[in-house]
Amino acid sequence: MTDLTAGAQAKTSRSEAIAFILMVVCLAIAPAFIYPVFLMKALCFALFACAFNLLIGFVGLLSFGHALYFGWASYLTAYSAKAWGLPPELAILTGVATAAVFGLIAGALAIRRQGIYFAMITLALAQMMFLVAVRAPFTGGEDGIQAVPRGRLFGLIDLSNQTNMYITVVVIFLAGFLLIYRVINSPFGEVLKAIRENEARAISLGYKTERYKLVAFVLSATIAGLAGGTKAIVLQIASLTDVNWPMSGEVVLMALVGGLGTVFGPVAGAFVIIAMQNYLAQVGQWVTVIQGVVFVACVLLFRRGIVGEIAHLLRIKL
Amino acid sequence: MFELCIPEFLGGRCIPSMALFSQLLIGLINGSFYALLSLGLAVIFGMLNIINFSHGAQYMMGAFVAYLLLQHLGLNYWMALIFAPIIVGAIGVAMERLFLQWLYKLDHLYGLLLTFGVALIIEGMFRNQFGSSGLPYQMPEALTGGQNLGFMFLPNYRAWVIVASLTVCLGTWFIIERTKLGSYLRAATENPALVSAFGVNVPRMITLTYGFGVALAAFAGVMAAPIYNVSPQMGAELIIVVFAVVVIGGMGSIMGAIVTGFGLGVIEGLTKVFLPEWSNTVIFIIMAIVLLVRPAGLFGRRT
């Protein structure tokens, strides 16, 4: 398992603090240079990738079905905002709660098997819920749920204003990011890392590893739900793309490109992949092929990912 | 002619025997594809410790090679049944030499990620070349028509698919479990270092095993071509169902993979008759139940 985490070695966390401040500064000035909708979309996916990375990077569990939580949260947020007229914060909360419940059920099933089986089970359960989404009447089938109202946050802040929306997304992203950071640096997080390194040993030390894994899984699914719900409000749409298996693959790719097991890697990876999709949108189907090539190249030549590679070169922790 | 009825609480539907048996037959057909594909996955996993995510793409390539052989070289179905597995298997051998062989020392999740990437590349390229709508593949002349069995109509081609895949499955089982070559394979799975000490070229054996597993997928693809349309995405969703089949059966046993594949196909067929709205999720539901009751899988050892 150790080589999954090549980026997380050194001692100091001052480097992490500096990187965090740099990231916040970038987010503050970026809207002046980059199209805000692109930034907001990338931030939602960055949070999604961070949630996924919590499992693969810090517990050693590869979930190949994270689209389930992202997509269903997106649907429930969109539906509750549009059909029930909930304000955005409650709509997102509805989505998050849905993701948490699904995460609890799927997690409880998937942790009954290890390693490669875990990946196959999460993928199969996600596919099942994709098929349910295809047929469920409220999801709108192929059309999805469109024209989702952004509404007023807490009844006060008008989110149809792009600046307000941007600030809200940045706050949500940073909150999720810091929560994950807090978790992986807590005593609970240390146990997760122990499970990643050697589960049998952690069991022999008296830890109920299944419970730790389940809590981590639910947490990851919940944050993925937060990302999906926010995305539904930002882009004002929830569709089958969000729940289908290529989405589960995409989030794996984002974390892999950025650096599995690094704190900042998934953020970098998400921006790279979303930018790539934007610029390559004209070449249509080639996007899939290029994503496949990036997958193969990362696995064979570039396993540390962008951030992991930087951390390795500078001998710091990122 | 008779009718079968299900209890009131499940909808109280009555089904004529004709419909029941024809769905059962479709179930067996799907089951034979599940069996062939999960068998290939199990063989590859046994030797390489890798879950071959490109298995669905290789199944699709088998169907396309058959289509292209017919279109451009005029080679018929029977020739395709021989050549498509060889061609796609050779591509698999090249893939193992180029990519997979560098991953054996790493965590086996990397094998899953790499083969997923390869699947994206293959499926993307075929979609660019052939579009997403399916292409028809003519059924071989000798197998058109069917038999009237009294209680149902049995199309010849479907009977052939079931017989052929059963034969290939049992043949594979026989080679692995009952021959000298198979005993080398099983020994190399248990302890590769010891087997190579006896002078067996283990790396070549691994390469050929991968090629064989891929050829099985391509064989299934050729057989599927006349039934379903040949299309670039025909393998993508199938492989996820096959993953569920593998989780249910466990990959420890060759016979287990075969039995589980056919069994689940039949169950899926029956669900289509009695509870049609559940038919495409039933295998996943069974997977969840098996995980609750017997986490190691029906034929698996605890990992």
Coordinates of C-alpha atoms in Angstrom, one line a residue:
Chain A
M1 CA 0.0 0.0 0.0
T2 CA 2.9 2.4 0.7
D3 CA 3.4 3.5 -2.9
L4 CA -0.1 4.8 -3.1
T5 CA 1.0 7.5 -0.7
A6 CA 4.4 8.5 -2.1
G7 CA 3.5 12.1 -1.6
A8 CA 2.9 12.0 2.1
Q9 CA 6.2 11.5 3.7
A10 CA 8.1 14.4 5.2
K11 CA 7.5 16.0 8.6
T12 CA 6.7 19.6 8.6
S13 CA 3.2 20.9 7.9
R14 CA 4.4 24.5 7.4
S15 CA 4.5 23.7 3.7
E16 CA 0.8 22.8 3.9
A17 CA -0.1 26.1 5.6
I18 CA 1.8 28.0 2.9
A19 CA 0.2 26.0 0.1
F20 CA -3.3 26.6 1.7
I21 CA -2.7 30.4 1.8
L22 CA -1.5 30.3 -1.8
M23 CA -4.6 28.4 -2.8
V24 CA -6.9 30.9 -1.0
V25 CA -5.1 33.8 -2.7
C26 CA -5.5 32.2 -6.1
L27 CA -9.2 31.6 -5.5
A28 CA -9.6 35.3 -4.5
I29 CA -8.0 36.7 -7.6
A30 CA -8.9 34.1 -10.1
P31 CA -12.4 35.4 -11.1
A32 CA -10.6 38.5 -12.5
F33 CA -8.9 36.3 -15.1
I34 CA -10.9 33.2 -15.5
Y35 CA -14.6 32.6 -16.3
P36 CA -16.3 32.2 -12.9
V37 CA -18.7 29.4 -14.0
F38 CA -15.6 27.4 -15.0
L39 CA -14.0 28.1 -11.6
M40 CA -17.1 27.1 -9.7
K41 CA -17.6 23.9 -11.6
A42 CA -13.9 23.0 -11.1
L43 CA -14.2 23.8 -7.3
C44 CA -17.2 21.4 -7.0
F45 CA -15.2 18.7 -8.7
A46 CA -12.2 19.5 -6.6
L47 CA -14.2 18.9 -3.5
F48 CA -15.6 15.7 -5.0
A49 CA -12.0 14.5 -5.7
C50 CA -10.9 15.4 -2.2
A51 CA -13.8 13.3 -0.8
F52 CA -12.8 10.4 -3.0
N53 CA -9.1 10.8 -2.0
L54 CA -10.0 10.6 1.7
L55 CA -10.8 6.9 1.0
I56 CA -8.1 5.9 -1.4
G57 CA -5.3 8.1 -0.1
F58 CA -5.8 7.7 3.7
V59 CA -7.7 4.4 4.2
G60 CA -6.4 2.6 1.1
L61 CA -10.0 1.9 -0.2
L62 CA -10.6 2.4 -3.9
S63 CA -14.2 3.3 -4.4
F64 CA -15.1 3.0 -8.1
G65 CA -18.7 4.2 -7.5
H66 CA -18.5 7.7 -6.1
A67 CA -20.8 9.0 -8.9
L68 CA -23.6 7.4 -6.8
Y69 CA -23.3 10.0 -4.0
F70 CA -22.3 12.9 -6.2
G71 CA -25.1 12.3 -8.7
W72 CA -27.9 11.4 -6.3
A73 CA -27.1 14.4 -4.1
S74 CA -27.2 16.5 -7.3
Y75 CA -30.7 15.1 -8.2
L76 CA -32.1 15.5 -4.7
T77 CA -30.8 19.1 -4.5
A78 CA -32.1 20.0 -7.9
Y79 CA -35.5 18.4 -7.2
S80 CA -36.0 19.9 -3.8
A81 CA -35.0 23.3 -5.0
K82 CA -37.2 23.2 -8.1
A83 CA -40.2 21.1 -7.1
W84 CA -40.5 21.9 -3.4
G85 CA -39.1 25.4 -3.7
L86 CA -36.5 24.9 -0.9
P87 CA -33.9 27.6 -0.4
P88 CA -30.5 26.6 -1.7
E89 CA -29.0 25.8 1.7
L90 CA -31.8 23.4 2.6
A91 CA -31.8 21.9 -1.0
I92 CA -28.1 21.2 -0.7
L93 CA -28.6 19.7 2.8
T94 CA -31.3 17.4 1.3
G95 CA -28.7 16.2 -1.2
V96 CA -26.0 15.8 1.4
A97 CA -28.4 13.8 3.7
T98 CA -29.3 11.5 0.7
A99 CA -25.6 10.9 0.0
A100 CA -24.9 10.1 3.6
V101 CA -27.7 7.5 3.8
F102 CA -26.6 5.9 0.5
G103 CA -23.0 6.0 1.8
L104 CA -24.0 4.2 4.9
I105 CA -25.8 1.4 3.1
A106 CA -23.3 1.0 0.3
G107 CA -20.4 1.3 2.7
A108 CA -21.7 -1.3 5.1
L109 CA -22.0 -3.7 2.2
A110 CA -18.7 -2.9 0.5
I111 CA -16.4 -3.1 3.6
R112 CA -17.4 -6.7 3.9
R113 CA -14.8 -7.5 1.2
Q114 CA -11.3 -6.2 0.8
G115 CA -9.0 -4.8 -2.0
I116 CA -10.1 -5.4 -5.5
Y117 CA -13.5 -6.7 -4.5
F118 CA -14.2 -3.5 -2.7
A119 CA -13.8 -1.6 -5.9
M120 CA -16.0 -4.0 -7.9
I121 CA -18.8 -3.9 -5.2
T122 CA -18.8 -0.1 -5.1
L123 CA -19.0 0.1 -8.9
A124 CA -21.8 -2.5 -9.1
L125 CA -23.9 -0.7 -6.4
A126 CA -23.4 2.6 -8.2
Q127 CA -24.5 1.0 -11.5
M128 CA -27.6 -0.3 -9.8
M129 CA -28.5 3.2 -8.5
F130 CA -27.8 4.6 -12.0
L131 CA -30.4 2.2 -13.4
V132 CA -32.8 3.3 -10.7
A133 CA -32.2 6.9 -11.7
V134 CA -32.8 6.1 -15.3
R135 CA -36.3 4.8 -14.5
A136 CA -37.3 6.9 -11.5
P137 CA -39.9 9.5 -12.6
F138 CA -38.5 12.4 -10.6
T139 CA -35.1 12.4 -12.3
G140 CA -36.5 13.4 -15.7
G141 CA -34.8 10.5 -17.5
E142 CA -32.6 11.6 -20.4
D143 CA -33.5 15.3 -19.9
G144 CA -32.5 15.4 -16.3
I145 CA -33.7 18.2 -14.1
Q146 CA -33.1 21.5 -15.8
A147 CA -33.4 25.2 -14.9
V148 CA -32.9 24.6 -11.2
P149 CA -33.4 27.9 -9.4
R150 CA -30.4 29.2 -7.6
G151 CA -32.6 31.0 -5.1
R152 CA -31.6 33.2 -2.1
L153 CA -29.1 31.8 0.4
F154 CA -30.7 32.0 3.9
G155 CA -33.4 34.1 2.3
L156 CA -30.9 37.0 2.0
I157 CA -28.2 36.5 -0.5
D158 CA -29.2 36.4 -4.2
L159 CA -27.3 33.6 -5.8
S160 CA -28.3 34.5 -9.3
N161 CA -25.6 37.1 -8.8
Q162 CA -22.4 35.5 -10.1
T163 CA -20.1 37.0 -7.4
N164 CA -22.4 35.9 -4.6
M165 CA -22.5 32.4 -6.1
Y166 CA -18.8 32.3 -6.5
I167 CA -18.1 33.3 -2.9
T168 CA -20.6 30.8 -1.6
V169 CA -19.0 28.0 -3.6
V170 CA -15.5 29.0 -2.4
V171 CA -16.8 28.9 1.2
I172 CA -18.4 25.5 0.8
F173 CA -15.2 24.2 -0.9
L174 CA -12.9 25.5 1.8
A175 CA -15.2 24.2 4.6
G176 CA -15.2 20.7 3.0
F177 CA -11.4 20.9 2.4
L178 CA -10.6 21.9 5.9
L179 CA -13.0 19.2 7.3
I180 CA -11.1 16.6 5.4
Y181 CA -7.7 18.1 6.5
R182 CA -8.9 18.0 10.1
V183 CA -10.1 14.4 9.9
I184 CA -6.8 13.1 8.4
N185 CA -4.8 14.8 11.0
S186 CA -6.9 13.7 14.0
P187 CA -6.3 10.6 16.1
F188 CA -9.2 9.1 14.1
G189 CA -7.2 9.8 10.9
E190 CA -4.1 8.2 12.4
V191 CA -6.1 5.0 12.8
L192 CA -7.3 5.2 9.2
K193 CA -3.7 5.5 8.0
A194 CA -2.8 2.5 10.2
I195 CA -5.5 0.5 8.5
R196 CA -4.1 1.6 5.1
E197 CA -0.6 0.5 6.0
N198 CA -1.5 -2.8 7.7
E199 CA -5.1 -3.7 8.5
A200 CA -4.3 -7.0 10.3
R201 CA -1.9 -5.1 12.6
A202 CA -4.5 -2.5 13.4
I203 CA -7.0 -5.2 14.3
S204 CA -4.5 -6.9 16.5
L205 CA -4.0 -3.6 18.3
G206 CA -7.6 -3.7 19.2
Y207 CA -9.1 -1.3 16.7
K208 CA -12.5 -2.3 15.2
T209 CA -11.3 -1.5 11.7
E210 CA -14.6 -2.1 10.1
R211 CA -16.2 0.7 12.1
Y212 CA -13.4 3.1 11.2
K213 CA -13.7 2.2 7.5
L214 CA -17.5 2.6 7.6
V215 CA -17.2 6.1 9.2
A216 CA -14.6 7.1 6.7
F217 CA -16.8 5.8 3.9
V218 CA -19.9 7.7 5.1
L219 CA -17.8 10.9 5.5
S220 CA -16.4 10.6 2.0
A221 CA -19.9 9.9 0.5
T222 CA -21.3 12.9 2.4
I223 CA -18.7 15.3 1.2
A224 CA -19.1 13.9 -2.3
G225 CA -22.8 14.7 -1.8
L226 CA -22.0 18.2 -0.7
A227 CA -20.0 18.7 -4.0
G228 CA -22.8 17.2 -6.1
G229 CA -25.5 19.3 -4.4
T230 CA -23.5 22.5 -4.9
K231 CA -22.9 21.6 -8.5
A232 CA -26.6 21.3 -9.1
I233 CA -27.2 24.8 -7.8
V234 CA -24.2 26.3 -9.6
L235 CA -24.9 24.7 -13.1
Q236 CA -28.6 24.6 -12.5
I237 CA -28.9 21.1 -13.8
A238 CA -28.8 17.5 -12.6
S239 CA -28.5 14.8 -15.2
L240 CA -27.7 11.1 -15.8
T241 CA -24.1 12.0 -16.6
D242 CA -23.6 12.8 -12.8
V243 CA -24.6 9.3 -11.7
N244 CA -23.2 7.2 -14.5
W245 CA -19.9 5.1 -14.3
P246 CA -17.7 7.4 -16.4
M247 CA -18.2 10.0 -13.6
S248 CA -16.9 7.5 -11.1
G249 CA -13.9 7.0 -13.4
E250 CA -13.4 10.7 -13.8
V251 CA -13.0 11.4 -10.1
V252 CA -10.5 8.6 -9.8
L253 CA -8.6 10.2 -12.7
M254 CA -8.6 13.6 -11.0
A255 CA -7.2 12.3 -7.8
L256 CA -4.6 10.2 -9.7
V257 CA -3.4 13.1 -11.8
G258 CA -3.1 15.4 -8.8
G259 CA -1.6 12.8 -6.6
L260 CA -3.3 10.1 -4.5
G261 CA -2.8 10.6 -0.8
T262 CA -1.8 14.2 -1.0
V263 CA -3.9 16.9 0.5
F264 CA -3.8 19.3 -2.4
G265 CA -3.4 16.8 -5.2
P266 CA -7.1 16.2 -5.9
V267 CA -7.7 20.0 -6.2
A268 CA -5.0 20.3 -8.8
G269 CA -6.1 17.2 -10.6
A270 CA -9.7 18.4 -10.8
F271 CA -8.7 21.8 -12.3
V272 CA -6.5 20.0 -14.9
I273 CA -9.2 17.5 -15.9
I274 CA -12.0 20.1 -16.1
A275 CA -9.8 22.5 -18.0
M276 CA -8.9 19.6 -20.4
Q277 CA -12.5 18.8 -20.9
N278 CA -13.3 22.4 -21.6
Y279 CA -10.6 23.0 -24.2
L280 CA -11.1 19.6 -25.8
A281 CA -14.9 19.9 -26.1
Q282 CA -14.6 20.6 -29.8
V283 CA -12.9 17.3 -30.5
G284 CA -15.8 15.3 -29.2
Q285 CA -15.2 11.7 -28.6
W286 CA -11.4 12.1 -28.4
V287 CA -11.9 13.3 -24.8
T288 CA -12.5 9.7 -23.7
V289 CA -9.5 8.5 -25.6
I290 CA -7.3 11.2 -24.1
Q291 CA -8.6 10.5 -20.6
G292 CA -7.7 6.9 -21.1
V293 CA -4.2 7.8 -22.3
V294 CA -3.8 10.0 -19.2
F295 CA -4.9 7.1 -17.0
V296 CA -2.4 4.8 -18.6
A297 CA 0.4 7.3 -18.5
C298 CA -0.2 8.2 -14.8
V299 CA -0.3 4.6 -13.7
L300 CA 2.9 3.6 -15.6
L301 CA 5.1 6.7 -15.4
F302 CA 3.6 9.3 -13.0
R303 CA 2.2 7.5 -10.0
R304 CA 2.9 10.3 -7.6
G305 CA 0.8 12.8 -9.6
I306 CA 1.4 16.5 -10.0
V307 CA 1.4 17.5 -6.4
G308 CA 3.0 14.3 -5.2
E309 CA 5.9 14.9 -7.6
I310 CA 6.4 18.5 -6.5
A311 CA 6.3 17.4 -2.8
H312 CA 8.8 14.7 -3.6
L313 CA 11.2 17.1 -5.4
L314 CA 11.0 19.7 -2.7
R315 CA 11.0 17.1 0.1
I316 CA 8.0 18.7 1.7
K317 CA 4.5 17.5 2.6
L318 CA 1.6 18.8 0.5
Chain B
M1 CA -49.9 -25.1 -23.1
F2 CA -50.2 -24.1 -19.5
E3 CA -49.9 -21.0 -17.4
L4 CA -47.9 -20.1 -14.3
C5 CA -49.1 -17.6 -11.8
I6 CA -47.2 -15.7 -9.1
P7 CA -48.6 -14.8 -5.7
E8 CA -50.9 -11.8 -5.3
F9 CA -48.4 -9.8 -3.3
L10 CA -45.9 -9.9 -6.1
G11 CA -48.4 -8.6 -8.6
G12 CA -50.4 -11.8 -9.3
R13 CA -49.3 -12.0 -12.9
C14 CA -50.0 -15.1 -15.0
I15 CA -47.6 -16.1 -17.7
P16 CA -48.1 -18.7 -20.5
S17 CA -45.5 -21.4 -20.6
M18 CA -44.3 -20.2 -24.1
A19 CA -43.2 -16.8 -22.7
L20 CA -41.7 -18.4 -19.7
F21 CA -39.5 -20.8 -21.6
S22 CA -38.4 -18.2 -24.1
Q23 CA -37.3 -15.8 -21.4
L24 CA -35.6 -18.7 -19.7
L25 CA -33.7 -19.3 -23.0
I26 CA -32.7 -15.6 -23.2
G27 CA -31.6 -16.0 -19.6
L28 CA -29.4 -18.9 -20.5
I29 CA -27.9 -16.9 -23.4
N30 CA -27.0 -14.0 -21.1
G31 CA -25.8 -16.5 -18.6
S32 CA -23.4 -18.0 -21.1
F33 CA -21.9 -14.6 -21.7
Y34 CA -21.6 -14.0 -18.0
A35 CA -20.0 -17.4 -17.6
L36 CA -17.5 -16.9 -20.4
L37 CA -16.5 -13.4 -19.2
S38 CA -16.3 -14.1 -15.5
L39 CA -14.3 -17.2 -16.3
G40 CA -11.8 -15.1 -18.2
L41 CA -11.7 -12.6 -15.4
A42 CA -11.1 -15.4 -12.9
V43 CA -8.3 -17.0 -15.0
I44 CA -6.5 -13.6 -15.4
F45 CA -7.0 -12.7 -11.8
G46 CA -5.6 -16.1 -10.7
M47 CA -2.3 -15.6 -12.6
L48 CA -1.8 -11.8 -12.7
N49 CA -3.6 -10.7 -9.6
I50 CA -5.2 -8.0 -11.8
I51 CA -8.8 -7.3 -12.4
N52 CA -9.0 -6.8 -16.1
F53 CA -11.3 -3.8 -16.5
S54 CA -10.7 -3.9 -20.3
H55 CA -12.5 -7.2 -20.5
G56 CA -15.7 -5.6 -21.7
A57 CA -13.8 -3.6 -24.4
Q58 CA -12.0 -6.8 -25.5
Y59 CA -15.4 -8.6 -25.8
M60 CA -16.6 -5.6 -28.0
M61 CA -13.4 -5.9 -30.1
G62 CA -14.1 -9.6 -30.7
A63 CA -17.5 -8.6 -32.1
F64 CA -16.0 -5.9 -34.2
V65 CA -13.2 -8.1 -35.6
A66 CA -15.9 -10.6 -36.7
Y67 CA -17.8 -7.7 -38.4
L68 CA -14.6 -6.4 -40.1
L69 CA -13.5 -9.8 -41.2
L70 CA -16.8 -10.3 -42.9
Q71 CA -17.0 -6.8 -44.4
H72 CA -13.4 -6.5 -45.7
L73 CA -12.1 -10.1 -46.1
G74 CA -15.3 -11.9 -46.7
L75 CA -14.5 -14.3 -43.9
N76 CA -17.6 -15.9 -42.5
Y77 CA -18.8 -16.4 -38.9
W78 CA -17.1 -19.8 -38.5
M79 CA -13.7 -18.3 -39.5
A80 CA -14.3 -15.3 -37.2
L81 CA -15.0 -17.7 -34.4
I82 CA -11.4 -18.9 -34.8
F83 CA -9.6 -15.8 -35.9
A84 CA -11.2 -13.1 -33.8
P85 CA -10.1 -14.7 -30.5
I86 CA -6.6 -15.2 -31.9
I87 CA -6.3 -11.5 -33.1
V88 CA -7.8 -10.0 -30.0
G89 CA -5.8 -12.4 -27.8
A90 CA -2.6 -11.3 -29.6
I91 CA -3.5 -7.7 -28.9
G92 CA -3.9 -8.7 -25.3
V93 CA -0.4 -10.3 -25.3
A94 CA 1.0 -7.1 -26.6
M95 CA -0.9 -5.2 -24.0
E96 CA 0.5 -7.4 -21.2
R97 CA 4.1 -7.0 -22.5
L98 CA 3.8 -3.2 -23.0
F99 CA 1.9 -2.2 -19.9
L100 CA 0.7 -4.8 -17.4
Q101 CA 4.1 -6.5 -16.8
W102 CA 5.4 -3.4 -15.0
L103 CA 2.6 -3.5 -12.4
Y104 CA 3.0 -6.9 -10.8
K105 CA 5.1 -5.5 -8.0
L106 CA 2.7 -2.7 -7.2
D107 CA -0.6 -2.6 -5.4
H108 CA -3.1 -4.4 -7.6
L109 CA -5.4 -1.5 -7.6
Y110 CA -3.0 0.0 -10.2
G111 CA -3.8 -2.9 -12.5
L112 CA -7.5 -2.0 -12.3
L113 CA -6.8 1.7 -13.0
L114 CA -4.5 0.9 -16.0
T115 CA -7.0 -1.6 -17.6
F116 CA -9.8 1.0 -17.0
G117 CA -7.7 3.5 -19.0
V118 CA -7.1 1.0 -21.8
A119 CA -10.9 0.3 -21.9
L120 CA -11.6 4.1 -22.3
I121 CA -9.0 4.3 -25.1
I122 CA -10.4 1.3 -27.0
E123 CA -14.0 2.2 -26.6
G124 CA -13.4 5.9 -27.5
M125 CA -11.5 4.9 -30.7
F126 CA -14.2 2.5 -31.8
R127 CA -16.8 5.2 -31.2
N128 CA -14.9 7.7 -33.3
Q129 CA -14.5 5.2 -36.1
F130 CA -17.9 3.5 -36.1
G131 CA -20.3 5.9 -34.2
S132 CA -22.4 4.8 -31.3
S133 CA -25.3 3.2 -33.2
G134 CA -25.1 -0.5 -33.6
L135 CA -24.0 -2.4 -36.8
P136 CA -25.9 -5.5 -37.8
Y137 CA -24.1 -8.8 -38.2
Q138 CA -25.7 -11.5 -40.3
M139 CA -26.5 -14.8 -38.6
P140 CA -24.6 -17.7 -40.2
E141 CA -26.8 -19.5 -42.8
A142 CA -26.5 -22.9 -41.2
L143 CA -28.0 -21.7 -37.9
T144 CA -31.0 -19.7 -39.1
G145 CA -34.5 -21.0 -38.3
G146 CA -35.4 -23.1 -35.3
Q147 CA -37.1 -26.1 -33.8
N148 CA -40.7 -26.2 -32.5
L149 CA -40.4 -28.2 -29.2
G150 CA -44.1 -28.2 -28.5
F151 CA -43.8 -26.1 -25.3
M152 CA -41.6 -23.5 -27.0
F153 CA -39.9 -22.4 -30.2
L154 CA -36.1 -22.9 -30.0
P155 CA -34.1 -20.7 -32.5
N156 CA -31.1 -22.8 -33.7
Y157 CA -28.6 -20.0 -33.2
R158 CA -29.5 -19.6 -29.5
A159 CA -29.2 -23.3 -28.9
W160 CA -25.8 -23.2 -30.6
V161 CA -24.6 -20.3 -28.3
I162 CA -25.5 -22.2 -25.2
V163 CA -23.9 -25.4 -26.3
A164 CA -20.8 -23.7 -27.6
S165 CA -20.2 -21.6 -24.6
L166 CA -20.8 -24.5 -22.2
T167 CA -18.3 -26.5 -24.2
V168 CA -15.7 -23.8 -24.1
C169 CA -16.3 -23.2 -20.4
L170 CA -16.0 -26.9 -19.5
G171 CA -13.0 -27.3 -21.7
T172 CA -11.3 -24.4 -19.9
W173 CA -12.1 -26.0 -16.6
F174 CA -10.7 -29.3 -17.8
I175 CA -7.5 -27.8 -19.0
I176 CA -6.9 -25.9 -15.8
E177 CA -8.0 -28.5 -13.3
R178 CA -7.2 -31.8 -15.0
T179 CA -4.2 -31.5 -17.3
K180 CA -0.4 -31.2 -16.8
L181 CA -0.4 -27.7 -18.3
G182 CA -3.2 -26.7 -15.9
S183 CA -1.2 -28.1 -12.9
Y184 CA 1.7 -25.8 -13.9
L185 CA -0.7 -22.9 -14.1
R186 CA -2.2 -23.6 -10.7
A187 CA 1.3 -24.1 -9.2
A188 CA 2.5 -20.8 -10.6
T189 CA -0.5 -19.1 -9.1
E190 CA 0.4 -20.4 -5.7
N191 CA 4.1 -20.0 -5.8
P192 CA 5.7 -18.5 -9.0
A193 CA 9.3 -18.5 -7.6
L194 CA 9.2 -22.2 -6.9
V195 CA 7.7 -23.1 -10.3
S196 CA 10.4 -21.0 -12.1
A197 CA 13.0 -22.9 -10.1
F198 CA 11.8 -26.0 -11.8
G199 CA 12.7 -24.5 -15.2
V200 CA 9.2 -23.3 -16.2
N201 CA 9.2 -19.9 -17.9
V202 CA 6.7 -18.2 -15.6
P203 CA 6.6 -14.7 -17.2
R204 CA 5.7 -16.3 -20.6
M205 CA 3.1 -18.3 -18.9
I206 CA 1.6 -15.2 -17.4
T207 CA 1.6 -13.5 -20.8
L208 CA -0.1 -16.4 -22.4
T209 CA -2.7 -16.7 -19.6
Y210 CA -3.6 -13.1 -20.2
G211 CA -3.9 -13.7 -23.9
F212 CA -6.1 -16.7 -23.3
G213 CA -8.4 -14.8 -20.9
V214 CA -8.7 -12.0 -23.5
A215 CA -9.4 -14.5 -26.3
L216 CA -12.2 -15.9 -24.2
A217 CA -13.8 -12.5 -24.1
A218 CA -13.3 -12.0 -27.8
F219 CA -14.9 -15.5 -28.4
A220 CA -18.0 -14.3 -26.4
G221 CA -18.0 -11.1 -28.5
V222 CA -18.2 -13.1 -31.8
M223 CA -21.0 -15.2 -30.5
A224 CA -22.9 -12.1 -29.3
A225 CA -22.5 -10.3 -32.6
P226 CA -25.5 -11.9 -34.4
I227 CA -27.8 -11.6 -31.4
Y228 CA -27.1 -8.0 -30.4
N229 CA -25.9 -5.3 -32.7
V230 CA -22.2 -4.8 -32.9
S231 CA -21.6 -1.5 -31.1
P232 CA -18.7 0.3 -29.3
Q233 CA -20.5 0.4 -26.0
M234 CA -21.7 -3.2 -25.9
G235 CA -19.1 -4.2 -23.4
A236 CA -19.0 -1.2 -21.0
E237 CA -22.2 -2.0 -19.1
L238 CA -21.9 -5.7 -19.4
I239 CA -18.6 -5.7 -17.7
I240 CA -20.1 -4.0 -14.6
V241 CA -22.7 -6.8 -14.4
V242 CA -20.0 -9.4 -14.8
F243 CA -18.1 -7.7 -11.9
A244 CA -21.2 -8.3 -9.8
V245 CA -21.3 -11.9 -11.0
V246 CA -17.7 -12.3 -9.9
V247 CA -18.4 -10.8 -6.5
I248 CA -21.3 -13.2 -6.1
G249 CA -19.3 -16.3 -7.2
G250 CA -15.9 -15.4 -5.9
M251 CA -12.9 -15.8 -8.1
G252 CA -11.3 -18.7 -6.3
S253 CA -13.0 -21.4 -8.4
I254 CA -13.3 -22.0 -12.1
M255 CA -16.4 -24.1 -11.9
G256 CA -17.8 -21.6 -9.4
A257 CA -17.5 -18.9 -12.1
I258 CA -19.3 -21.1 -14.7
V259 CA -22.1 -22.1 -12.4
T260 CA -22.7 -18.6 -11.1
G261 CA -22.7 -17.1 -14.6
F262 CA -25.3 -19.5 -16.0
G263 CA -27.3 -19.4 -12.7
L264 CA -27.5 -15.7 -12.6
G265 CA -28.5 -15.5 -16.3
V266 CA -31.4 -17.8 -15.6
I267 CA -32.5 -15.9 -12.5
E268 CA -32.4 -12.7 -14.5
G269 CA -34.5 -14.3 -17.2
L270 CA -37.1 -15.4 -14.7
T271 CA -37.2 -12.0 -13.1
K272 CA -37.9 -10.6 -16.6
V273 CA -41.0 -12.8 -16.7
F274 CA -42.4 -12.3 -13.3
L275 CA -41.1 -8.9 -12.1
P276 CA -40.0 -7.1 -15.2
E277 CA -39.3 -3.8 -13.5
W278 CA -36.6 -5.5 -11.3
S279 CA -34.9 -7.4 -14.1
N280 CA -31.9 -5.1 -14.8
T281 CA -31.1 -4.6 -11.1
V282 CA -31.8 -8.2 -9.8
I283 CA -28.1 -9.3 -10.1
F284 CA -27.0 -6.3 -8.1
I285 CA -29.6 -7.0 -5.4
I286 CA -28.4 -10.6 -5.3
M287 CA -24.9 -9.4 -4.9
A288 CA -26.0 -7.3 -1.9
I289 CA -27.8 -10.2 -0.3
V290 CA -24.8 -12.5 -0.8
L291 CA -22.5 -9.9 0.8
L292 CA -24.7 -9.9 3.8
V293 CA -25.1 -13.6 4.1
R294 CA -21.8 -15.0 2.8
P295 CA -19.3 -12.2 2.4
A296 CA -16.7 -14.4 0.8
G297 CA -19.0 -15.2 -2.1
L298 CA -20.7 -18.5 -3.0
F299 CA -17.5 -20.3 -4.1
G300 CA -14.9 -18.0 -2.6
R301 CA -12.3 -18.4 0.1
R302 CA -12.1 -15.6 2.7
T303 CA -9.6 -13.1 1.4

